[in-house]
Amino acid sequence: MIQRILAPLLLILFINPAWAEPRTGELEWEAICQTTVCRWTGHDGVFEARLAPEADRALVTVNTPDQQGLFLLDIESGELDHLADGHSPYWFADGQRIVYVADNNLHILDLDERSARALTDDPDDVRQPRPSPDGSQVLFASGRSGHQDLWLLDTDGESEPRQLTEQAMDIDELRFGHAWSPDGSSVAFISNRADYWEDDLWLVDIGSGQPRQLSSSFMARGMPAFSPDGSTIAVYGTDKAGFWYLDLADIYLVDVSGEKERRIDMQQTAMEVGAPAWSANGDELFFPAHERGELELWRVPAQGSVATRVTNMGGVIHDFDASGGGEQFAFVRSTSTRGRELDLIARDGGAAEQATTFATDWQDVQEPREISYRTRDGLYIQAFKFLPPDFDPEEHYPTVVQVHGGGTNSYYNGLNLVEQRLARQGYVVLAVNYRGGSGFGRGFQDLAVEDWANTQSLDAADAAHWVRRQPWSNDKVGIYGYSYGGIISLGAVTRDLDAFDAAVPMGGIYDFADAFDNADRLGRLFTREGHRGSPEDNPEAYRRSDSVARLEQVRTPILIMHGEADIRAPFRQFELVVDALERYDRTHEAVSYPDQPHQFTNPADRVDMYTRLEAWMDRWLRPD
């Protein structure tokens, strides 16, 4: 079937190269949220990039309203070839075959013959397929055992999948990767089987299936990477004695013998995007790092020393890959005015080159202005300021403050279409990086430990007070955010009663003590870390973060929205807030969405949510 489809596709490629002509998009909610890949920011385009062993080609996964599937890029000529529908591609070592996921099953495609065949044909999930070094087996992750475990399958297609690990991770944990050793004798993976609250690096022997724990001093995460000689594994992590952060990590080197683990000593922290990349001789490592809302690629000697920056691209790296010897680097990257595309840069340096044009070309987007404002306790908080078209400083404008999700994450200077849309509708939008977020050093993140939703919310409130002092303000300011942004949105209006004229918290946790027993593992782990213990261990920290208990005094009109199938921020949190708002007769509207998890899967519900958000701001921030 693939051969019959491919011929006309190639004909179209040379007669009318549709892949090279990006779709034009208007800043309307229906366009921003019409595909499931858009999530909350409107991104589409390239989502994965995998360089061939010889670095002469790249596999890219594309998802736009008009184009989906796997494409093969010839790096020298720039020609693109549509291969198949699917995602999660990975090269075999021979550079002639790939494995990928399509229709929730594994497939192998031979690039010479342009023929594909299915390796699995069952209803169970498959994730992150990785061919063995000799090409005889494919390793993949799946929840078919009731936990997230690793499975093996012979590439001849004659056998059933064989379970390699047992109870490696909770069923709802999809954050972790795995890696083959160079000789194919073992696999590195991350597991909490030693302790529910801890994520450690493990190694499992392929022949015997016997696992053993390699690390114990740090919280491992992301995707491990073997050194070229197979003696050492590089992995992202944070010291268990410190605070477990998202978007900020160290790089640890662990001997496969399990006798030694050490943190690479350098002045920079890493961000978990892809896996740390080794040079061909194993003397150096390459990794993404985050600073002030943007990500770049860095390099450090494997023995540790001063890290130096490789790229100066700006924007946000969403996926990262390196050729086997580190001669070529590939990035899936977006900027404030451009969606996700594949960018390439050689090891020698220079400027990154854009290699694809899949992402929607959104009209009327503008680069935001980076500013800072002073808080009541003297901090300076970074913010990205989006202005309406034809902004006139002599006129007066309503303002909305955006508070990012994740808590210890950040507001990234990529393509943020929600804020672009609101600016086009005549709002000044201020997206703030409140204390506790990444990109400003560990000290800045530590400011929020045991103080969640408290002084962080006051940072957002201080943004509103700063806005009102500006000559262009009409004295009306709203606040909105999703997930941890929902937490801060409600936290701000319950802690500073004069800051906001409208609030739209979405998908948040508002009573962490109540959520502690109901959230999924990641939600519980994150909550426990931020409060430095359970509600029984540290009740005072949970009292400080509780916004439900403060709702009696709130004066701001609130529109609260939530997905009814949410287990990261349990739906009960929505019910607690609504019950309190009704009990205290506070001005509010409440909207919930059946069957929607934390990250909505129904585009129509996303359109409805953001349409309501904009209407709520119009109602309360535009006096006319």
CSV table of C-alpha atoms in Angstrom, one decimal, residues 163-429:
chain,number,residue,atom,x,y,z
A,163,GLN,CA,8.0,-8.3,28.9
A,164,LEU,CA,11.4,-7.1,29.9
A,165,THR,CA,10.7,-5.1,33.1
A,166,GLU,CA,8.1,-5.6,35.9
A,167,GLN,CA,6.4,-2.6,37.5
A,168,ALA,CA,9.0,-0.2,36.3
A,169,MET,CA,6.8,2.8,36.8
A,170,ASP,CA,3.2,3.8,37.6
A,171,ILE,CA,0.7,3.4,34.7
A,172,ASP,CA,0.1,7.2,34.4
A,173,GLU,CA,3.8,8.1,34.2
A,174,LEU,CA,4.9,8.7,30.6
A,175,ARG,CA,7.8,11.0,31.3
A,176,PHE,CA,10.7,8.6,31.1
A,177,GLY,CA,12.8,7.2,28.3
A,178,HIS,CA,15.2,4.3,27.8
A,179,ALA,CA,18.3,3.4,25.9
A,180,TRP,CA,20.2,0.4,24.5
A,181,SER,CA,23.8,-0.2,25.5
A,182,PRO,CA,26.1,0.0,22.5
A,183,ASP,CA,26.6,-3.8,22.5
A,184,GLY,CA,22.9,-4.6,22.8
A,185,SER,CA,23.3,-6.6,26.0
A,186,SER,CA,21.4,-4.3,28.3
A,187,VAL,CA,18.9,-1.4,28.5
A,188,ALA,CA,19.0,1.6,30.8
A,189,PHE,CA,15.6,2.9,32.2
A,190,ILE,CA,14.2,4.9,35.0
A,191,SER,CA,12.0,3.3,37.7
A,192,ASN,CA,10.4,4.0,41.1
A,193,ARG,CA,10.3,0.4,42.0
A,194,ALA,CA,12.7,0.9,44.9
A,195,ASP,CA,10.7,3.7,46.4
A,196,TYR,CA,7.3,5.2,45.3
A,197,TRP,CA,8.6,8.7,45.8
A,198,GLU,CA,12.0,8.3,44.0
A,199,ASP,CA,13.0,7.9,40.3
A,200,ASP,CA,16.3,6.0,40.0
A,201,LEU,CA,18.4,4.8,37.0
A,202,TRP,CA,18.2,1.1,36.5
A,203,LEU,CA,19.8,-1.4,34.1
A,204,VAL,CA,18.2,-4.6,32.9
A,205,ASP,CA,20.1,-7.5,31.3
A,206,ILE,CA,18.5,-8.6,28.0
A,207,GLY,CA,19.4,-12.3,28.3
A,208,SER,CA,18.4,-12.9,31.9
A,209,GLY,CA,15.8,-10.1,32.3
A,210,GLN,CA,17.5,-9.3,35.7
A,211,PRO,CA,17.3,-5.6,36.7
A,212,ARG,CA,19.6,-3.8,39.0
A,213,GLN,CA,19.5,-0.3,40.4
A,214,LEU,CA,22.4,1.9,39.3
A,215,SER,CA,21.8,5.3,41.1
A,216,SER,CA,20.4,6.3,44.4
A,217,SER,CA,21.6,9.9,45.2
A,218,PHE,CA,19.5,11.8,42.6
A,219,MET,CA,16.1,12.0,41.1
A,220,ALA,CA,16.6,10.8,37.5
A,221,ARG,CA,14.4,11.9,34.6
A,222,GLY,CA,14.1,12.1,30.9
A,223,MET,CA,16.1,9.9,28.6
A,224,PRO,CA,19.4,8.2,29.5
A,225,ALA,CA,22.4,8.1,27.0
A,226,PHE,CA,25.2,5.6,27.0
A,227,SER,CA,28.8,6.8,26.3
A,228,PRO,CA,30.3,5.5,23.0
A,229,ASP,CA,32.2,2.8,24.9
A,230,GLY,CA,29.2,1.7,26.9
A,231,SER,CA,30.9,2.2,30.3
A,232,THR,CA,28.9,5.2,31.5
A,233,ILE,CA,25.4,6.5,31.3
A,234,ALA,CA,24.6,10.3,31.2
A,235,VAL,CA,21.2,11.2,32.5
A,236,TYR,CA,19.4,14.4,33.8
A,237,GLY,CA,18.6,14.6,37.5
A,238,THR,CA,18.5,16.6,40.7
A,239,ASP,CA,20.0,15.8,44.0
A,240,LYS,CA,17.6,14.1,46.3
A,241,ALA,CA,18.9,16.1,49.2
A,242,GLY,CA,17.8,19.3,47.4
A,243,PHE,CA,14.6,20.3,45.7
A,244,TRP,CA,13.2,18.4,42.7
A,245,TYR,CA,12.7,21.0,39.9
A,246,LEU,CA,11.1,20.8,36.5
A,247,ASP,CA,13.0,22.5,33.7
A,248,LEU,CA,16.2,22.7,35.7
A,249,ALA,CA,18.5,19.7,36.1
A,250,ASP,CA,22.1,18.6,36.5
A,251,ILE,CA,23.8,16.0,34.3
A,252,TYR,CA,24.9,12.9,36.2
A,253,LEU,CA,27.3,10.3,35.0
A,254,VAL,CA,26.7,6.7,36.3
A,255,ASP,CA,29.0,3.8,35.8
A,256,VAL,CA,27.2,0.7,34.4
A,257,SER,CA,28.9,-1.2,37.2
A,258,GLY,CA,26.8,0.8,39.6
A,259,GLU,CA,29.8,1.6,41.7
A,260,LYS,CA,30.0,5.3,41.0
A,261,GLU,CA,27.6,8.2,40.2
A,262,ARG,CA,28.7,11.8,40.0
A,263,ARG,CA,27.3,15.2,39.0
A,264,ILE,CA,29.1,17.0,36.2
A,265,ASP,CA,30.6,20.1,37.8
A,266,MET,CA,29.8,23.2,35.7
A,267,GLN,CA,28.3,26.7,36.1
A,268,GLN,CA,25.2,25.9,34.0
A,269,THR,CA,22.1,23.8,34.6
A,270,ALA,CA,20.5,21.7,31.9
A,271,MET,CA,16.9,21.4,30.7
A,272,GLU,CA,15.5,17.9,30.0
A,273,VAL,CA,14.9,18.0,26.2
A,274,GLY,CA,15.8,14.8,24.5
A,275,ALA,CA,18.9,13.0,26.0
A,276,PRO,CA,22.4,14.4,26.7
A,277,ALA,CA,24.4,13.9,23.5
A,278,TRP,CA,27.9,12.4,23.7
A,279,SER,CA,30.7,13.3,21.3
A,280,ALA,CA,32.2,10.5,19.2
A,281,ASN,CA,35.2,10.0,21.6
A,282,GLY,CA,33.1,10.4,24.8
A,283,ASP,CA,35.1,13.5,25.9
A,284,GLU,CA,32.2,16.0,25.8
A,285,LEU,CA,28.5,16.3,26.2
A,286,PHE,CA,25.9,18.6,24.6
A,287,PHE,CA,22.6,19.6,26.2
A,288,PRO,CA,19.9,22.3,26.1
A,289,ALA,CA,19.7,24.9,28.8
A,290,HIS,CA,17.1,27.5,29.7
A,291,GLU,CA,17.6,31.1,30.5
A,292,ARG,CA,15.0,33.9,30.8
A,293,GLY,CA,12.4,32.2,28.7
A,294,GLU,CA,14.6,30.9,25.9
A,295,LEU,CA,16.6,27.7,25.2
A,296,GLU,CA,20.0,27.2,23.6
A,297,LEU,CA,22.4,24.3,23.1
A,298,TRP,CA,25.5,24.1,25.4
A,299,ARG,CA,28.6,22.0,25.6
A,300,VAL,CA,30.6,20.8,28.6
A,301,PRO,CA,33.7,18.5,29.0
A,302,ALA,CA,32.5,15.1,30.3
A,303,GLN,CA,34.9,15.4,33.3
A,304,GLY,CA,33.3,18.7,34.1
A,305,SER,CA,34.5,22.3,33.7
A,306,VAL,CA,33.2,25.5,32.2
A,307,ALA,CA,30.2,25.0,30.0
A,308,THR,CA,30.0,27.2,26.8
A,309,ARG,CA,27.0,28.0,24.6
A,310,VAL,CA,26.9,26.4,21.1
A,311,THR,CA,23.9,28.3,19.7
A,312,ASN,CA,22.5,31.8,19.7
A,313,MET,CA,19.2,31.1,18.1
A,314,GLY,CA,16.6,32.6,20.6
A,315,GLY,CA,13.2,31.0,20.9
A,316,VAL,CA,12.4,27.6,22.3
A,317,ILE,CA,13.8,24.2,21.6
A,318,HIS,CA,11.0,21.5,21.8
A,319,ASP,CA,13.0,18.5,20.6
A,320,PHE,CA,16.7,17.9,20.1
A,321,ASP,CA,18.8,15.3,18.4
A,322,ALA,CA,22.5,14.8,17.5
A,323,SER,CA,24.2,12.6,15.0
A,324,GLY,CA,26.1,9.6,16.3
A,325,GLY,CA,29.4,11.4,16.5
A,326,GLY,CA,27.9,14.8,17.3
A,327,GLU,CA,28.9,16.4,14.0
A,328,GLN,CA,25.3,17.7,13.3
A,329,PHE,CA,22.6,18.9,15.7
A,330,ALA,CA,18.9,19.1,14.9
A,331,PHE,CA,16.3,21.1,16.7
A,332,VAL,CA,12.6,21.4,16.7
A,333,ARG,CA,12.3,25.1,17.5
A,334,SER,CA,9.7,27.9,17.6
A,335,THR,CA,10.1,31.6,18.1
A,336,SER,CA,7.6,34.4,19.1
A,337,THR,CA,6.6,34.8,15.5
A,338,ARG,CA,7.3,31.3,14.0
A,339,GLY,CA,5.8,27.9,14.7
A,340,ARG,CA,7.7,24.6,15.1
A,341,GLU,CA,10.3,23.9,12.4
A,342,LEU,CA,13.4,21.9,12.0
A,343,ASP,CA,16.6,23.9,12.4
A,344,LEU,CA,20.1,22.5,11.8
A,345,ILE,CA,23.6,23.5,12.9
A,346,ALA,CA,27.0,21.8,12.5
A,347,ARG,CA,29.3,21.0,15.4
A,348,ASP,CA,31.8,23.6,14.2
A,349,GLY,CA,29.2,26.4,14.9
A,350,GLY,CA,27.8,29.2,12.9
A,351,ALA,CA,24.2,30.2,12.5
A,352,ALA,CA,21.3,27.6,12.6
A,353,GLU,CA,19.6,27.0,9.3
A,354,GLN,CA,15.9,26.5,9.0
A,355,ALA,CA,15.3,23.3,7.0
A,356,THR,CA,11.5,23.0,6.8
A,357,THR,CA,8.4,25.3,6.3
A,358,PHE,CA,5.5,23.2,7.7
A,359,ALA,CA,4.1,25.4,10.5
A,360,THR,CA,1.2,27.7,10.0
A,361,ASP,CA,2.1,31.2,9.0
A,362,TRP,CA,0.0,33.1,11.5
A,363,GLN,CA,-1.0,36.6,10.5
A,364,ASP,CA,-0.7,39.7,12.7
A,365,VAL,CA,1.7,38.1,15.2
A,366,GLN,CA,4.3,40.5,16.8
A,367,GLU,CA,7.4,40.0,18.9
A,368,PRO,CA,6.6,40.8,22.6
A,369,ARG,CA,8.7,43.3,24.5
A,370,GLU,CA,10.7,41.9,27.4
A,371,ILE,CA,10.3,44.0,30.5
A,372,SER,CA,10.6,43.7,34.3
A,373,TYR,CA,8.7,45.2,37.1
A,374,ARG,CA,9.4,45.6,40.9
A,375,THR,CA,7.4,43.6,43.5
A,376,ARG,CA,6.4,44.7,46.9
A,377,ASP,CA,9.4,42.9,48.5
A,378,GLY,CA,11.9,44.3,46.0
A,379,LEU,CA,12.3,41.5,43.4
A,380,TYR,CA,12.3,42.3,39.7
A,381,ILE,CA,10.1,40.0,37.7
A,382,GLN,CA,10.5,39.3,34.0
A,383,ALA,CA,7.4,39.8,31.8
A,384,PHE,CA,6.7,39.6,28.1
A,385,LYS,CA,4.5,42.5,27.1
A,386,PHE,CA,2.2,42.0,24.1
A,387,LEU,CA,0.7,45.2,22.6
A,388,PRO,CA,-2.4,45.7,20.4
A,389,PRO,CA,-1.7,46.6,16.8
A,390,ASP,CA,-1.2,50.3,16.3
A,391,PHE,CA,-0.7,50.8,20.0
A,392,ASP,CA,-0.9,54.4,20.9
A,393,PRO,CA,0.7,55.3,24.3
A,394,GLU,CA,-1.7,58.3,24.5
A,395,GLU,CA,-4.7,56.1,24.5
A,396,HIS,CA,-6.0,53.8,27.3
A,397,TYR,CA,-6.1,50.0,27.2
A,398,PRO,CA,-7.4,47.2,29.3
A,399,THR,CA,-4.8,44.7,30.4
A,400,VAL,CA,-4.7,41.0,31.2
A,401,VAL,CA,-2.0,39.3,33.2
A,402,GLN,CA,-1.1,35.8,32.0
A,403,VAL,CA,0.4,33.4,34.6
A,404,HIS,CA,2.1,30.3,33.2
A,405,GLY,CA,1.5,26.7,34.1
A,406,GLY,CA,4.0,24.2,35.7
A,407,GLY,CA,5.0,26.3,38.7
A,408,THR,CA,8.7,25.5,38.5
A,409,ASN,CA,8.5,25.9,34.7
A,410,SER,CA,8.5,29.2,32.9
A,411,TYR,CA,6.7,31.3,30.3
A,412,TYR,CA,8.7,30.6,27.2
A,413,ASN,CA,9.3,33.1,24.4
A,414,GLY,CA,8.1,30.8,21.7
A,415,LEU,CA,4.9,31.1,19.7
A,416,ASN,CA,2.1,32.0,22.2
A,417,LEU,CA,-1.0,32.5,20.2
A,418,VAL,CA,-3.4,33.0,23.1
A,419,GLU,CA,-1.6,36.1,24.1
A,420,GLN,CA,-1.2,37.2,20.5
A,421,ARG,CA,-5.0,36.8,19.9
A,422,LEU,CA,-5.9,38.9,23.0
A,423,ALA,CA,-3.4,41.6,22.0
A,424,ARG,CA,-5.0,41.7,18.6
A,425,GLN,CA,-8.4,42.2,20.3
A,426,GLY,CA,-7.1,45.4,21.9
A,427,TYR,CA,-5.6,44.1,25.2
A,428,VAL,CA,-2.2,44.8,26.6
A,429,VAL,CA,-1.0,41.3,27.7
